Amino acid sequence: MKKFIFSILCVVLLCPRAYADELTELKTMFQKMQVEMNAMAQRIEQLEQEKQRQSAQKQHEIDYLQDRVDQLERADKGTGKSLLSTLNPEVSIIGDVVYKTTDEDEGEGDNDFNAREMELAFSANVDTYARGDVVVAIENEDGNTEVALEEGYLTLLETPLDGLQAKVGKFRPFFGKANRMHLHQLPWVDYPLAVQNFLGEEGVSEAGVSLSYLIPNPADIFSELTFEAINNGSTVLGGGEENETVYLGHLKNFFEVTPDTSLELGISHAFGKNDVGDGADTFLTGVDVTLNTRLFDNRRTTSHTEVLLNKREQVTENDVDSWGMFTSLEQQLTDRWWAFGRYDFSQMPTASEVDTHAYSVGLTFAQSEYVFWRAMYTHTDNETSEDVNTVWLQMDFSIGPHKPHAYR
């Protein structure tokens, strides 16, 4: 009986201690698991942020190399695409129609509707290693219809050097950013004054050769170096003899600042013989900066600035040092509506005495990825003539896979 009572007392006395020890152990295990879960949550959050940070930059690289990817996919026997489907070119028709009214002396196309340009675009994979692009422009110039080859080139997507691509034919050289855009790709109705004065009314498009190289770097930044040689016959840049050559170089860098902000920096330089003769050259240097971000209710904001510095050698007179620039801001208002503004300043390639300023504002409505409507007002202040006010209405459409603009 005494042993039985003693056993009961032991159980009564020891159970609370055992329970307390077990509770302490459970608390310790729970705290340890909580620390591990917090660490895992932080790691997951870091990975998600890193993924978001890299997504835009990777998408930029993917877009740039899309032609090469398409080629490799077509070469894969498992794609199931027929030879006819591979060889058939993509065909598009892109139309640009404008109405322009101005208070300056009336000229052709003023205060009237004008089918300013119709483009026929053809693109196709030539083989596993190359792609061909042809753009034929039908333009209304001074009341006359002209048909011209705007671009026609072969791009070598695969070369012996990894990261190197080559382009041969007629193309828009890689000088700045606006020069590479066709009329229907511009976020405004017309080209900025600096582009018109120093590169041409619609920029430069000449026959030549282009080499582009993606520079590998430890920071994994999209960095591209381009060297080009083009004819000098019809460019404002050089303006020398047709058998002369204009040489260009461009460095482009793309940075993903935050998941919602990207920065693109570019520097360009070109030189060639001008029409003065006796070996006189023209040197043109450009800097372009593009910032994309989302500030207001996740709506996109785009800021773009270009500066062009011109040096034109003379024989009997002093060299001409002139320059021009423009800066623009685009703000997305809704899914389809955009507002924009642009400031222009420009001197002339042959003279630096006269300054021209222009101020533009406008609205763009993206009806779909194939149609957009635009209205723009421009006030131009020229030191040698009266101020000019101009109102533009624009409608662009596309039939086929090529889009008339970068659909937002």
XYZ file of C-alpha atoms in Angstrom:
408
model
C 0.000 0.000 0.000
C 2.835 2.386 0.843
C 4.497 1.600 -2.526
C 1.285 2.332 -4.338
C 0.846 5.688 -2.611
C 4.507 6.524 -3.274
C 4.055 5.765 -6.965
C 1.060 8.045 -7.190
C 3.003 10.859 -5.519
C 5.873 10.450 -7.987
C 3.523 10.664 -10.930
C 1.814 13.740 -9.510
C 5.117 15.461 -8.800
C 6.998 14.513 -11.983
C 4.254 15.031 -14.606
C 4.184 18.822 -14.358
C 7.968 18.915 -14.755
C 7.831 16.591 -17.767
C 5.009 18.648 -19.261
C 6.956 21.850 -18.673
C 10.054 20.384 -20.354
C 8.007 19.260 -23.337
C 6.342 22.672 -23.600
C 9.722 24.395 -23.510
C 11.028 22.094 -26.222
C 7.979 22.762 -28.394
C 8.394 26.513 -27.942
C 12.045 26.248 -28.945
C 11.172 24.222 -32.047
C 8.411 26.678 -32.977
C 10.742 29.667 -32.637
C 13.360 27.914 -34.756
C 10.785 27.105 -37.438
C 9.535 30.688 -37.358
C 13.059 32.022 -37.913
C 13.556 29.617 -40.819
C 10.209 30.581 -42.358
C 11.040 34.292 -42.064
C 14.387 33.665 -43.740
C 12.671 31.717 -46.513
C 10.105 34.500 -46.990
C 12.863 37.110 -47.232
C 14.718 34.983 -49.762
C 11.569 34.523 -51.844
C 10.972 38.274 -51.783
C 14.575 38.924 -52.851
C 14.236 36.454 -55.727
C 10.983 38.072 -56.848
C 12.566 41.539 -56.775
C 15.574 40.274 -58.695
C 13.280 38.658 -61.236
C 11.339 41.892 -61.689
C 14.566 43.889 -61.960
C 15.888 41.687 -64.716
C 12.620 41.166 -66.593
C 12.616 44.428 -68.562
C 16.293 44.185 -69.473
C 15.880 40.565 -70.535
C 12.784 41.480 -72.530
C 14.790 44.212 -74.242
C 17.436 41.687 -75.221
C 14.795 39.174 -76.304
C 13.141 41.743 -78.569
C 16.492 42.686 -80.054
C 17.354 39.054 -80.838
C 13.855 38.010 -81.907
C 14.839 37.660 -85.543
C 17.631 35.283 -84.605
C 15.332 33.227 -82.381
C 12.800 32.942 -85.208
C 15.520 31.680 -87.489
C 16.615 28.994 -85.051
C 13.028 27.905 -84.470
C 12.443 27.551 -88.187
C 15.588 25.458 -88.482
C 14.264 23.015 -85.887
C 12.858 19.952 -87.606
C 10.248 19.614 -84.914
C 8.510 22.885 -85.742
C 6.344 21.244 -88.367
C 6.383 24.339 -90.615
C 6.368 23.732 -94.333
C 9.030 25.066 -96.688
C 6.442 27.301 -98.365
C 5.473 28.839 -95.023
C 9.127 29.479 -94.213
C 9.913 31.202 -97.513
C 6.752 33.323 -97.876
C 7.501 36.919 -96.851
C 5.452 38.899 -94.361
C 3.747 41.672 -96.334
C 2.304 44.846 -94.826
C 0.823 48.098 -96.067
C 1.168 51.091 -93.765
C -0.636 54.324 -94.579
C 0.074 57.814 -93.225
C -2.578 60.478 -93.896
C -2.303 64.039 -92.548
C -4.110 67.355 -92.614
C -1.962 70.443 -92.096
C -3.049 74.030 -91.650
C -0.649 76.906 -91.024
C -0.608 80.701 -90.997
C 2.583 81.011 -93.059
C 2.606 81.436 -96.829
C 0.671 78.516 -98.234
C 2.670 75.740 -99.862
C 1.975 72.312 -101.272
C 0.136 70.142 -98.784
C -0.849 73.074 -96.553
C -4.508 73.548 -95.601
C -5.338 70.303 -97.348
C -5.516 66.560 -96.763
C -2.459 64.641 -97.893
C -1.780 60.914 -98.200
C 1.741 61.719 -97.114
C 3.188 58.226 -97.392
C 2.168 54.656 -98.110
C 4.702 51.973 -97.232
C 4.911 48.456 -98.599
C 6.981 46.351 -96.211
C 8.301 42.870 -96.974
C 10.173 40.693 -94.470
C 11.280 37.081 -94.708
C 13.843 34.637 -93.406
C 16.175 33.997 -96.329
C 17.729 30.950 -94.688
C 18.838 29.813 -91.246
C 21.434 32.569 -91.002
C 19.912 35.618 -92.690
C 16.786 37.747 -92.920
C 15.732 40.135 -95.678
C 13.722 43.355 -95.267
C 12.439 45.654 -98.005
C 10.430 48.861 -97.527
C 9.064 50.684 -100.586
C 7.644 54.160 -99.961
C 4.971 55.794 -102.127
C 5.094 59.487 -101.240
C 3.217 62.616 -102.223
C 5.878 65.279 -102.839
C 4.714 68.732 -103.981
C 1.607 67.257 -105.544
C 3.538 64.541 -107.371
C 3.559 60.855 -106.485
C 7.000 59.313 -106.106
C 7.976 55.698 -105.533
C 11.293 55.092 -103.815
C 13.173 52.319 -102.068
C 13.291 53.484 -98.468
C 15.081 50.414 -97.121
C 16.258 47.122 -98.558
C 18.846 45.084 -96.712
C 20.001 41.642 -95.666
C 20.748 40.980 -91.996
C 23.241 38.244 -91.168
C 21.966 36.896 -87.853
C 24.755 34.325 -87.485
C 28.435 35.226 -87.945
C 31.662 33.480 -86.871
C 31.955 35.909 -83.944
C 29.333 35.309 -81.258
C 27.249 38.439 -80.644
C 28.137 40.027 -84.007
C 25.496 40.789 -86.631
C 25.962 42.361 -90.060
C 23.639 44.312 -92.336
C 24.184 45.000 -96.045
C 21.983 47.120 -98.311
C 20.067 50.366 -97.918
C 18.999 51.196 -94.372
C 18.609 53.936 -91.787
C 21.996 54.290 -90.078
C 22.273 54.045 -86.317
C 22.719 57.747 -85.540
C 20.654 58.754 -82.536
C 17.200 57.307 -81.983
C 14.721 59.413 -83.976
C 16.636 58.940 -87.243
C 16.007 55.183 -87.171
C 12.229 55.654 -86.996
C 9.938 55.751 -90.005
C 7.228 58.421 -90.110
C 4.584 56.074 -88.722
C 6.868 55.064 -85.813
C 7.375 58.600 -84.497
C 5.549 59.659 -81.315
C 4.982 63.029 -83.062
C 3.627 64.015 -86.482
C 6.972 65.181 -87.909
C 10.701 64.804 -87.326
C 12.360 67.257 -84.910
C 14.069 70.303 -86.458
C 17.566 69.099 -85.527
C 17.009 65.820 -87.386
C 15.586 67.620 -90.436
C 18.389 70.192 -90.595
C 21.430 68.011 -89.856
C 20.351 64.609 -91.210
C 17.597 65.264 -93.733
C 13.910 66.143 -93.943
C 13.026 62.549 -93.077
C 16.390 61.531 -91.659
C 19.073 59.534 -93.457
C 18.607 56.321 -95.430
C 21.571 55.217 -97.541
C 23.194 52.110 -98.958
C 26.114 50.674 -97.052
C 27.231 48.089 -94.532
C 26.637 47.858 -90.773
C 28.284 45.765 -88.044
C 26.677 45.496 -84.578
C 28.279 43.745 -81.629
C 26.760 42.932 -78.234
C 29.514 43.695 -75.733
C 29.756 41.069 -72.958
C 30.270 42.587 -69.516
C 30.232 41.350 -65.889
C 27.344 43.685 -64.989
C 25.100 41.934 -67.543
C 24.149 45.318 -69.058
C 22.776 45.445 -72.588
C 25.605 47.197 -74.422
C 25.784 47.359 -78.219
C 28.515 48.861 -80.409
C 27.748 49.631 -84.065
C 30.054 50.647 -86.928
C 28.644 51.652 -90.314
C 29.835 52.924 -93.684
C 27.257 54.455 -96.043
C 27.169 56.390 -99.300
C 27.581 60.154 -99.130
C 25.596 61.121 -102.211
C 22.271 62.392 -100.844
C 22.917 62.981 -97.152
C 22.870 66.405 -95.545
C 25.493 65.015 -93.182
C 28.346 65.026 -95.713
C 26.983 66.194 -99.023
C 30.180 65.372 -100.881
C 30.752 63.373 -104.040
C 28.780 60.177 -104.532
C 31.944 58.083 -104.514
C 32.796 59.301 -101.023
C 31.810 57.428 -97.862
C 30.358 58.531 -94.529
C 31.559 56.570 -91.488
C 29.429 56.253 -88.354
C 29.752 54.751 -84.907
C 27.147 54.315 -82.180
C 27.292 52.983 -78.621
C 24.028 52.021 -76.929
C 23.621 51.066 -73.266
C 20.397 49.944 -71.594
C 20.005 49.993 -67.802
C 17.205 48.604 -65.644
C 17.207 51.172 -62.812
C 14.190 49.712 -60.980
C 11.510 47.178 -61.976
C 9.454 50.112 -63.316
C 12.220 52.375 -64.641
C 14.665 51.898 -67.507
C 17.350 54.202 -68.910
C 18.874 54.091 -72.381
C 22.020 56.085 -73.191
C 23.519 56.436 -76.644
C 26.386 58.323 -78.258
C 26.914 58.652 -82.005
C 29.634 60.073 -84.223
C 29.822 60.442 -87.991
C 32.190 62.077 -90.453
C 32.496 62.434 -94.208
C 33.546 64.793 -96.989
C 31.319 67.831 -97.499
C 30.568 69.795 -100.676
C 33.192 72.491 -99.997
C 35.880 70.403 -101.677
C 39.650 70.278 -101.147
C 39.302 67.515 -98.562
C 36.970 69.441 -96.222
C 35.063 67.192 -93.796
C 31.906 67.424 -91.737
C 31.867 65.933 -88.233
C 28.591 65.255 -86.429
C 28.333 64.026 -82.844
C 25.106 63.059 -81.114
C 23.970 62.094 -77.627
C 20.579 60.518 -76.925
C 18.929 59.777 -73.564
C 15.641 57.899 -73.112
C 13.961 57.358 -69.739
C 10.921 55.104 -69.325
C 9.078 54.877 -66.019
C 5.653 54.452 -64.441
C 4.793 57.252 -62.021
C 1.052 57.856 -62.023
C -1.319 54.938 -61.462
C 1.100 52.630 -63.273
C 0.831 54.770 -66.445
C 3.934 54.963 -68.590
C 6.005 58.133 -68.841
C 8.668 58.461 -71.549
C 11.255 61.226 -71.768
C 13.608 61.489 -74.734
C 16.369 64.006 -75.491
C 18.880 64.242 -78.325
C 21.707 66.735 -78.863
C 23.590 67.095 -82.172
C 26.921 68.940 -82.483
C 28.073 69.845 -85.992
C 31.511 70.928 -87.222
C 31.787 71.782 -90.914
C 35.247 72.476 -92.280
C 35.618 75.346 -94.739
C 38.434 76.189 -97.145
C 38.331 79.972 -97.529
C 36.270 80.825 -94.445
C 36.168 79.891 -90.778
C 34.819 76.462 -89.907
C 31.130 76.329 -88.985
C 30.289 75.110 -85.485
C 26.542 74.717 -85.065
C 24.205 72.532 -83.070
C 20.649 71.461 -82.449
C 18.624 69.527 -79.906
C 15.151 68.420 -78.963
C 13.513 67.024 -75.859
C 10.107 65.383 -75.596
C 7.826 64.008 -72.904
C 5.044 61.457 -73.418
C 2.516 60.672 -70.705
C 0.048 57.803 -70.864
C -3.366 59.059 -69.719
C -5.422 55.881 -70.189
C -4.893 52.571 -71.942
C -5.410 54.292 -75.316
C -4.795 58.005 -74.776
C -1.380 59.690 -74.672
C -0.387 63.339 -74.255
C 2.972 64.642 -75.448
C 5.072 67.769 -75.703
C 8.302 68.554 -77.556
C 10.781 71.428 -77.567
C 13.060 71.955 -80.577
C 16.133 74.117 -81.050
C 18.259 74.106 -84.164
C 20.838 76.038 -86.099
C 21.851 75.095 -89.654
C 24.706 72.838 -90.851
C 26.160 75.694 -92.906
C 25.489 78.579 -90.494
C 25.274 79.170 -86.758
C 23.956 82.745 -86.826
C 20.237 81.926 -86.914
C 18.451 80.104 -84.088
C 15.074 78.444 -84.539
C 12.860 77.385 -81.627
C 9.704 75.285 -81.848
C 7.172 74.211 -79.215
C 4.774 71.324 -79.858
C 1.943 69.713 -77.872
C -0.469 67.001 -78.880
C -2.683 63.995 -78.169
C -2.546 60.449 -79.544
C -5.435 57.978 -79.525
C -4.492 54.332 -80.156
C -7.674 52.892 -81.621
C -5.949 49.501 -81.766
C -2.491 48.159 -82.479
C -3.231 48.741 -86.186
C -4.722 52.272 -86.163
C -3.921 55.497 -84.337
C -5.144 59.107 -84.544
C -3.101 62.155 -83.559
C -3.452 65.923 -83.256
C -0.474 68.272 -82.796
C 0.012 72.028 -82.517
C 3.412 73.638 -83.184
C 4.571 77.206 -82.646
C 7.826 77.999 -84.486
C 9.956 81.022 -83.608
C 12.515 81.885 -86.293
C 14.771 84.900 -85.744
C 14.748 85.882 -89.431
C 11.020 85.580 -90.137
C 7.612 85.838 -88.528
C 6.438 83.246 -86.035
C 4.493 80.347 -87.518
C 1.591 78.396 -86.012
C 0.791 74.961 -87.412
C -1.948 72.437 -86.634
C -1.600 68.812 -87.718
C -4.156 66.003 -87.822
C -2.793 62.520 -88.504
C -4.200 59.035 -89.052
C -2.033 55.946 -89.533
C -3.169 52.411 -90.287
C -1.555 49.058 -90.999
C -2.651 46.020 -92.987
C -0.490 43.038 -92.138
C 1.890 42.048 -89.335
C 3.883 45.287 -89.224
C 2.441 47.789 -86.760
C 2.188 51.539 -87.522
C 3.463 52.382 -84.043
C 4.643 50.868 -80.786
C 1.269 49.852 -79.341
C 1.113 50.687 -75.606
